[in-house]
Amino acid sequence: FGEKNFKRCGEIYKTGVPANIIMGLLLTATTFGATFLFDYLGQDPEVVRLAVPYYNIALFSMLPYMLFLNGKQFLEGLSITFPTMMISLICNLENIVLNYLLIFGEFGFPMMELEGAALATTIARASMAISVMLYIYFRKDLVEFTHRLNWFKYSKEIFVKIYKFGLPIALQHLMEVWAF
């Protein structure tokens, strides 16, 4: 961005979409495997019984969260920080409202208890991803970054760079999720 190479910025953002989809799917699959270890973590069996369904539903929030982070980091790289902060705040409020509705079954929603909390998080993270992608797409001064790109052709060089820098971060995030 500092070099005013806007096409390259757009290429990095564009390549980040499938790169984050791949990583999100890998993280989801890997962390799903952790559910089989829950019985061996020394937790009360009732806690494990409640945690596994919550965890399995919450896993579906990984992919949209990765897509949100891709857009967020793209915008932050352009020194545009306010929109993603607002998206985060609004979607956290959405999460709170959905938690109330889905945990307790209010206003005609099903009472899902802990599983409702996981579903609320997943829906809110999907909203975050959709919101940031729509914001980037429709913001007029970002057209030069995104609209002139061939969205069906990707750079192997950029993929490698994304994974070279992103893999250590992803592994650290994976360890956080596993620790949780």
Coordinates of C-alpha atoms in Angstrom, one line a residue:
F1 CA 0.0 0.0 0.0
G2 CA 2.9 2.3 0.8
E3 CA 4.3 1.7 -2.6
K4 CA 0.9 2.7 -4.1
N5 CA 0.7 -0.7 -5.8
F6 CA -3.0 -1.0 -5.4
K7 CA -3.3 -3.9 -7.8
R8 CA -0.9 -6.0 -5.6
C9 CA -2.9 -5.1 -2.5
G10 CA -6.1 -6.3 -4.2
E11 CA -4.3 -9.5 -5.3
I12 CA -3.2 -10.2 -1.7
Y13 CA -6.7 -9.6 -0.4
K14 CA -8.2 -11.8 -3.2
T15 CA -5.7 -14.6 -2.6
G16 CA -6.4 -14.4 1.1
V17 CA -10.0 -15.5 0.6
P18 CA -9.2 -19.0 -0.6
A19 CA -6.2 -19.2 1.6
N20 CA -8.4 -18.5 4.6
I21 CA -11.0 -20.9 3.4
I22 CA -8.5 -23.7 3.2
M23 CA -7.0 -22.8 6.6
G24 CA -10.5 -22.4 8.2
L25 CA -11.4 -25.9 6.9
L26 CA -8.2 -27.4 8.2
L27 CA -8.6 -25.7 11.6
T28 CA -12.2 -26.9 11.8
A29 CA -11.3 -30.5 10.9
T30 CA -8.3 -30.5 13.3
T31 CA -10.2 -29.0 16.2
F32 CA -13.1 -31.3 15.6
G33 CA -10.7 -34.1 16.2
A34 CA -10.0 -32.6 19.7
T35 CA -13.6 -33.5 20.8
F36 CA -12.5 -37.2 21.0
L37 CA -9.9 -36.2 23.6
F38 CA -12.4 -34.4 25.9
D39 CA -13.0 -37.6 28.0
Y40 CA -9.3 -37.7 28.8
L41 CA -8.9 -34.2 30.1
G42 CA -9.9 -34.9 33.6
Q43 CA -13.2 -33.0 33.4
D44 CA -16.4 -33.9 35.0
P45 CA -18.3 -36.2 32.6
E46 CA -21.3 -33.9 32.8
V47 CA -19.1 -31.0 31.6
V48 CA -17.8 -33.1 28.7
R49 CA -21.4 -34.1 27.8
L50 CA -22.4 -30.4 27.6
A51 CA -19.2 -29.2 26.0
V52 CA -19.0 -31.6 23.0
P53 CA -22.3 -30.4 21.3
Y54 CA -21.4 -26.7 22.0
Y55 CA -17.9 -27.2 20.6
N56 CA -19.2 -29.0 17.5
I57 CA -21.6 -26.3 16.6
A58 CA -19.1 -23.5 17.4
L59 CA -16.6 -25.1 15.0
F60 CA -18.8 -23.9 12.1
S61 CA -17.9 -20.3 13.1
M62 CA -14.2 -20.9 12.3
L63 CA -14.6 -20.4 8.5
P64 CA -16.6 -17.2 8.6
Y65 CA -14.3 -15.8 11.3
M66 CA -11.3 -16.5 9.1
L67 CA -13.0 -14.7 6.2
F68 CA -13.8 -11.7 8.5
L69 CA -10.1 -11.6 9.6
N70 CA -9.0 -11.5 6.0
G71 CA -11.2 -8.5 5.3
K72 CA -10.3 -6.9 8.6
Q73 CA -6.6 -7.2 8.0
F74 CA -6.9 -6.0 4.4
L75 CA -8.7 -2.8 5.6
E76 CA -6.3 -2.3 8.5
G77 CA -3.4 -2.5 6.0
L78 CA -5.1 0.4 4.2
S79 CA -5.4 2.3 7.5
I80 CA -9.2 1.8 7.4
T81 CA -10.0 0.6 11.0
F82 CA -13.4 2.1 11.9
P83 CA -15.7 -0.1 9.8
T84 CA -14.4 -3.4 11.1
M85 CA -14.6 -2.1 14.7
M86 CA -18.2 -1.1 14.1
I87 CA -18.9 -4.5 12.4
S88 CA -17.4 -6.2 15.4
L89 CA -19.5 -4.2 17.9
I90 CA -22.7 -4.6 16.0
C91 CA -22.2 -8.3 15.5
N92 CA -21.3 -8.7 19.2
L93 CA -24.6 -7.1 20.0
E94 CA -26.3 -9.5 17.6
N95 CA -24.5 -12.3 19.4
I96 CA -25.9 -11.1 22.8
V97 CA -29.5 -10.9 21.4
L98 CA -29.3 -14.3 19.7
N99 CA -27.8 -15.8 22.9
Y100 CA -30.8 -14.5 24.8
L101 CA -33.3 -15.8 22.2
L102 CA -31.7 -19.2 21.6
I103 CA -30.4 -20.1 25.1
F104 CA -33.7 -19.3 26.8
G105 CA -36.2 -19.8 23.9
E106 CA -37.7 -16.4 24.0
F107 CA -40.1 -14.8 21.5
G108 CA -40.9 -18.1 19.8
F109 CA -37.3 -19.2 19.3
P110 CA -36.5 -22.8 20.4
M111 CA -34.9 -23.2 23.8
M112 CA -31.4 -24.6 22.9
E113 CA -29.5 -23.8 26.1
L114 CA -25.7 -24.1 25.6
E115 CA -26.1 -25.2 22.0
G116 CA -28.0 -22.0 21.4
A117 CA -25.0 -20.0 22.5
A118 CA -22.8 -21.8 20.0
L119 CA -25.3 -21.2 17.2
A120 CA -25.6 -17.5 18.2
T121 CA -21.8 -17.2 17.9
T122 CA -21.8 -19.0 14.5
I123 CA -24.5 -16.7 13.1
A124 CA -22.8 -13.6 14.5
R125 CA -19.5 -14.6 12.9
A126 CA -21.1 -15.3 9.6
S127 CA -22.7 -11.8 9.8
M128 CA -19.2 -10.4 10.5
A129 CA -17.7 -12.1 7.4
I130 CA -20.6 -11.1 5.1
S131 CA -20.6 -7.5 6.4
V132 CA -16.8 -7.0 5.9
M133 CA -16.9 -8.5 2.4
L134 CA -19.8 -6.4 1.3
Y135 CA -18.2 -3.3 2.8
I136 CA -15.1 -3.9 0.8
Y137 CA -17.0 -4.7 -2.3
F138 CA -19.3 -1.7 -2.2
R139 CA -17.0 1.0 -0.9
K140 CA -16.3 3.2 -3.9
D141 CA -12.7 4.1 -3.1
L142 CA -11.8 0.4 -2.9
V143 CA -12.9 -0.4 -6.4
E144 CA -9.4 -0.1 -7.7
F145 CA -8.3 -2.8 -5.2
T146 CA -11.0 -5.4 -6.0
H147 CA -13.2 -4.8 -9.0
R148 CA -10.5 -5.1 -11.6
L149 CA -9.2 -8.4 -10.4
N150 CA -9.6 -11.8 -12.1
W151 CA -11.2 -13.7 -9.2
F152 CA -10.6 -17.0 -10.9
K153 CA -6.8 -16.7 -11.2
Y154 CA -4.5 -16.8 -8.1
S155 CA -0.8 -16.2 -7.6
K156 CA 1.1 -19.2 -6.2
E157 CA 3.7 -16.7 -4.9
I158 CA 1.1 -14.9 -2.8
F159 CA -0.4 -18.1 -1.5
V160 CA 3.1 -19.2 -0.3
K161 CA 3.8 -15.8 1.3
I162 CA 0.4 -15.9 3.1
Y163 CA 1.0 -19.3 4.5
K164 CA 4.6 -18.6 5.4
F165 CA 3.5 -15.7 7.5
G166 CA 0.1 -16.9 8.5
L167 CA 0.8 -20.5 9.5
P168 CA 2.6 -19.7 12.8
I169 CA -0.3 -17.4 13.7
A170 CA -2.8 -20.1 12.8
L171 CA -1.0 -22.7 14.9
Q172 CA -1.0 -20.3 17.9
H173 CA -4.7 -19.7 17.4
L174 CA -5.3 -23.5 17.1
M175 CA -3.5 -24.0 20.5
E176 CA -5.7 -21.4 22.0
V177 CA -8.8 -23.2 20.7
W178 CA -7.5 -26.5 22.0
A179 CA -6.7 -25.1 25.4
F180 CA -10.3 -23.7 25.6

